[in-house]
PDB file of C-alpha atoms in Angstrom:
ATOM      1  CA  MET A 255     -11.919 -20.540  -5.224  1.00 44.00           C
ATOM      2  CA  LYS A 256     -10.712 -17.022  -4.426  1.00 66.00           C
ATOM      3  CA  ASN A 257      -7.256 -17.872  -5.724  1.00 73.00           C
ATOM      4  CA  LEU A 258      -8.707 -19.167  -8.992  1.00 72.00           C
ATOM      5  CA  ASN A 259     -10.620 -15.909  -9.470  1.00 82.00           C
ATOM      6  CA  TYR A 260      -7.432 -13.961  -8.764  1.00 84.00           C
ATOM      7  CA  LEU A 261      -5.406 -15.989 -11.268  1.00 85.00           C
ATOM      8  CA  LYS A 262      -8.108 -15.608 -13.916  1.00 86.00           C
ATOM      9  CA  LEU A 263      -8.157 -11.825 -13.473  1.00 86.00           C
ATOM     10  CA  LYS A 264      -4.359 -11.542 -13.294  1.00 86.00           C
ATOM     11  CA  ASN A 265      -3.934 -13.531 -16.510  1.00 87.00           C
ATOM     12  CA  GLN A 266      -6.295 -11.174 -18.385  1.00 89.00           C
ATOM     13  CA  LEU A 267      -4.290  -8.049 -17.550  1.00 89.00           C
ATOM     14  CA  PRO A 268      -1.706  -6.574 -19.920  1.00 90.00           C
ATOM     15  CA  GLU A 269       1.898  -7.063 -18.786  1.00 86.00           C
ATOM     16  CA  ASN A 270       2.394  -3.378 -18.005  1.00 89.00           C
ATOM     17  CA  VAL A 271      -0.581  -3.223 -15.585  1.00 87.00           C
ATOM     18  CA  ASN A 272      -0.098  -3.795 -11.866  1.00 85.00           C
ATOM     19  CA  LEU A 273      -3.018  -5.096  -9.849  1.00 89.00           C
ATOM     20  CA  LEU A 274      -3.473  -3.537  -6.412  1.00 93.00           C
ATOM     21  CA  ALA A 275      -5.012  -5.981  -3.953  1.00 93.00           C
ATOM     22  CA  VAL A 276      -6.797  -4.090  -1.187  1.00 93.00           C
ATOM     23  CA  SER A 277      -5.970  -6.137   1.866  1.00 91.00           C
ATOM     24  CA  LYS A 278      -7.686  -4.132   4.601  1.00 88.00           C
ATOM     25  CA  TYR A 279      -9.859  -6.408   6.727  1.00 88.00           C
ATOM     26  CA  SER A 280      -7.871  -9.387   5.441  1.00 91.00           C
ATOM     27  CA  ASN A 281      -5.413 -11.445   7.423  1.00 93.00           C
ATOM     28  CA  THR A 282      -1.751 -12.155   6.755  1.00 95.00           C
ATOM     29  CA  LYS A 283      -2.514 -15.728   5.693  1.00 94.00           C
ATOM     30  CA  ASN A 284      -4.655 -14.457   2.794  1.00 93.00           C
ATOM     31  CA  ILE A 285      -2.045 -11.868   1.837  1.00 95.00           C
ATOM     32  CA  GLN A 286       0.686 -14.513   1.902  1.00 95.00           C
ATOM     33  CA  SER A 287      -1.437 -16.803  -0.255  1.00 93.00           C
ATOM     34  CA  LEU A 288      -1.842 -14.128  -2.949  1.00 93.00           C
ATOM     35  CA  TYR A 289       1.818 -13.138  -2.662  1.00 95.00           C
ATOM     36  CA  ASP A 290       2.792 -16.765  -3.293  1.00 94.00           C
ATOM     37  CA  LEU A 291       0.750 -16.571  -6.523  1.00 92.00           C
ATOM     38  CA  GLY A 292       2.680 -13.501  -7.658  1.00 91.00           C
ATOM     39  CA  GLN A 293       0.689 -10.581  -6.216  1.00 94.00           C
ATOM     40  CA  GLU A 294       3.134  -7.953  -4.953  1.00 94.00           C
ATOM     41  CA  HIS A 295       1.066  -4.758  -4.461  1.00 95.00           C
ATOM     42  CA  PHE A 296      -1.234  -4.515  -1.426  1.00 96.00           C
ATOM     43  CA  GLY A 297      -3.320  -1.547  -0.263  1.00 96.00           C
ATOM     44  CA  GLU A 298      -4.114  -0.650   3.314  1.00 96.00           C
ATOM     45  CA  SER A 299      -6.026   2.281   4.793  1.00 95.00           C
ATOM     46  CA  ARG A 300      -5.238   1.855   8.484  1.00 95.00           C
ATOM     47  CA  VAL A 301      -1.672   2.473   9.570  1.00 95.00           C
ATOM     48  CA  GLN A 302      -1.704   0.421  12.782  1.00 95.00           C
ATOM     49  CA  GLU A 303      -3.358  -2.580  11.127  1.00 95.00           C
ATOM     50  CA  ALA A 304      -0.915  -2.384   8.227  1.00 96.00           C
ATOM     51  CA  GLN A 305       2.107  -2.262  10.533  1.00 96.00           C
ATOM     52  CA  ILE A 306       1.119  -5.588  12.099  1.00 96.00           C
ATOM     53  CA  LYS A 307       0.740  -7.204   8.674  1.00 97.00           C
ATOM     54  CA  GLN A 308       3.990  -5.677   7.452  1.00 97.00           C
ATOM     55  CA  PHE A 309       5.838  -7.078  10.446  1.00 97.00           C
ATOM     56  CA  ASP A 310       4.312 -10.533   9.989  1.00 97.00           C
ATOM     57  CA  LEU A 311       5.155 -10.520   6.256  1.00 97.00           C
ATOM     58  CA  ARG A 312       8.567  -8.823   6.529  1.00 96.00           C
ATOM     59  CA  ASN A 313      10.407 -11.739   4.862  1.00 96.00           C
ATOM     60  CA  ASN A 314       8.569 -11.192   1.558  1.00 96.00           C
ATOM     61  CA  GLN A 315      11.132  -8.957  -0.144  1.00 93.00           C
ATOM     62  CA  ASN A 316       9.011  -7.954  -3.164  1.00 95.00           C
ATOM     63  CA  LEU A 317       5.917  -6.863  -1.244  1.00 96.00           C
ATOM     64  CA  LYS A 318       4.942  -3.290  -2.059  1.00 96.00           C
ATOM     65  CA  TRP A 319       2.621  -1.500   0.337  1.00 97.00           C
ATOM     66  CA  HIS A 320       0.188   1.237  -0.740  1.00 97.00           C
ATOM     67  CA  PHE A 321      -1.490   3.604   1.687  1.00 97.00           C
ATOM     68  CA  ILE A 322      -4.938   4.145   0.181  1.00 95.00           C
ATOM     69  CA  GLY A 323      -6.872   5.824   2.970  1.00 89.00           C
ATOM     70  CA  LYS A 324      -7.532   9.387   3.984  1.00 92.00           C
ATOM     71  CA  ILE A 325      -4.255  10.874   5.130  1.00 94.00           C
ATOM     72  CA  GLN A 326      -4.274  12.250   8.652  1.00 94.00           C
ATOM     73  CA  SER A 327      -1.507  14.811   9.249  1.00 93.00           C
ATOM     74  CA  ASN A 328      -0.527  13.263  12.572  1.00 95.00           C
ATOM     75  CA  LYS A 329       0.191   9.910  10.872  1.00 96.00           C
ATOM     76  CA  ILE A 330       2.264  11.159   7.949  1.00 97.00           C
ATOM     77  CA  ILE A 331       5.619  10.073   9.381  1.00 97.00           C
ATOM     78  CA  LYS A 332       4.301   6.539   9.982  1.00 97.00           C
ATOM     79  CA  ILE A 333       2.781   6.461   6.495  1.00 97.00           C
ATOM     80  CA  VAL A 334       6.034   7.542   4.836  1.00 97.00           C
ATOM     81  CA  LYS A 335       8.025   5.087   6.933  1.00 97.00           C
ATOM     82  CA  ASN A 336       5.810   2.069   6.271  1.00 97.00           C
ATOM     83  CA  PHE A 337       4.473   2.480   2.733  1.00 97.00           C
ATOM     84  CA  ASP A 338       6.065   2.461  -0.722  1.00 97.00           C
ATOM     85  CA  TYR A 339       3.140   4.291  -2.364  1.00 97.00           C
ATOM     86  CA  ILE A 340       0.890   6.985  -0.941  1.00 97.00           C
ATOM     87  CA  HIS A 341      -2.441   7.527  -2.706  1.00 93.00           C
ATOM     88  CA  SER A 342      -4.858  10.416  -2.524  1.00 85.00           C
ATOM     89  CA  VAL A 343      -2.647  13.261  -1.336  1.00 91.00           C
ATOM     90  CA  ASP A 344      -5.275  15.989  -1.368  1.00 89.00           C
ATOM     91  CA  SER A 345      -3.472  19.142  -0.250  1.00 90.00           C
ATOM     92  CA  LEU A 346      -0.205  20.972  -0.744  1.00 91.00           C
ATOM     93  CA  ARG A 347       0.235  21.134   3.036  1.00 95.00           C
ATOM     94  CA  LYS A 348       0.124  17.334   3.335  1.00 94.00           C
ATOM     95  CA  LEU A 349       2.431  16.959   0.360  1.00 94.00           C
ATOM     96  CA  GLN A 350       4.955  19.272   2.040  1.00 96.00           C
ATOM     97  CA  LYS A 351       4.724  17.258   5.286  1.00 96.00           C
ATOM     98  CA  ILE A 352       5.233  14.047   3.328  1.00 96.00           C
ATOM     99  CA  SER A 353       8.265  15.581   1.627  1.00 96.00           C
ATOM    100  CA  LYS A 354       9.747  16.672   4.958  1.00 97.00           C
ATOM    101  CA  ALA A 355       9.166  13.222   6.490  1.00 97.00           C
ATOM    102  CA  ALA A 356      10.671  11.514   3.446  1.00 97.00           C
ATOM    103  CA  ILE A 357      13.817  13.632   3.728  1.00 97.00           C
ATOM    104  CA  GLU A 358      14.097  12.879   7.460  1.00 97.00           C
ATOM    105  CA  LEU A 359      13.634   9.146   6.834  1.00 97.00           C
ATOM    106  CA  ASN A 360      15.818   9.146   3.702  1.00 97.00           C
ATOM    107  CA  LYS A 361      13.000   7.489   1.785  1.00 96.00           C
ATOM    108  CA  ILE A 362      11.448   8.213  -1.606  1.00 95.00           C
ATOM    109  CA  PRO A 363       7.791   7.143  -1.606  1.00 94.00           C
ATOM    110  CA  LYS A 364       5.756   7.178  -4.798  1.00 96.00           C
ATOM    111  CA  ILE A 365       2.970   9.729  -4.462  1.00 94.00           C
ATOM    112  CA  MET A 366      -0.461   9.830  -6.092  1.00 90.00           C
ATOM    113  CA  ILE A 367      -1.896  13.336  -6.036  1.00 86.00           C
ATOM    114  CA  GLN A 368      -5.651  13.851  -5.945  1.00 78.00           C
ATOM    115  CA  ILE A 369      -6.759  16.834  -8.049  1.00 80.00           C
ATOM    116  CA  LYS A 370     -10.266  18.269  -8.100  1.00 77.00           C
ATOM    117  CA  LEU A 371     -10.906  19.446 -11.643  1.00 82.00           C
ATOM    118  CA  SER A 372     -14.238  21.163 -11.109  1.00 78.00           C
TER     119      SER A 372
END
């Protein structure tokens, strides 16, 4: 049933829109099931939990991992190392740490910057 709902939603989206499946609290079997249906982007908010899933699903070449949680400075290197996208960067200091880690790891993550307009 869940897969039918996913396919229905996916088929309604324009071609240039990517669906991000938030997979926190889900197991690798469910992630694999959606991946087999064509879902490539998955969001996680816990680094350690994500690393286990990433290891278990390492053979899925097109999987793209998004870090969607609050960024803790002490986990930035692990976040840069293990994620393709980093959402909600909320300070210049964290952005600079991410940049430094990316240079050290020779990796270019895609960054989403959070801006407070008020």
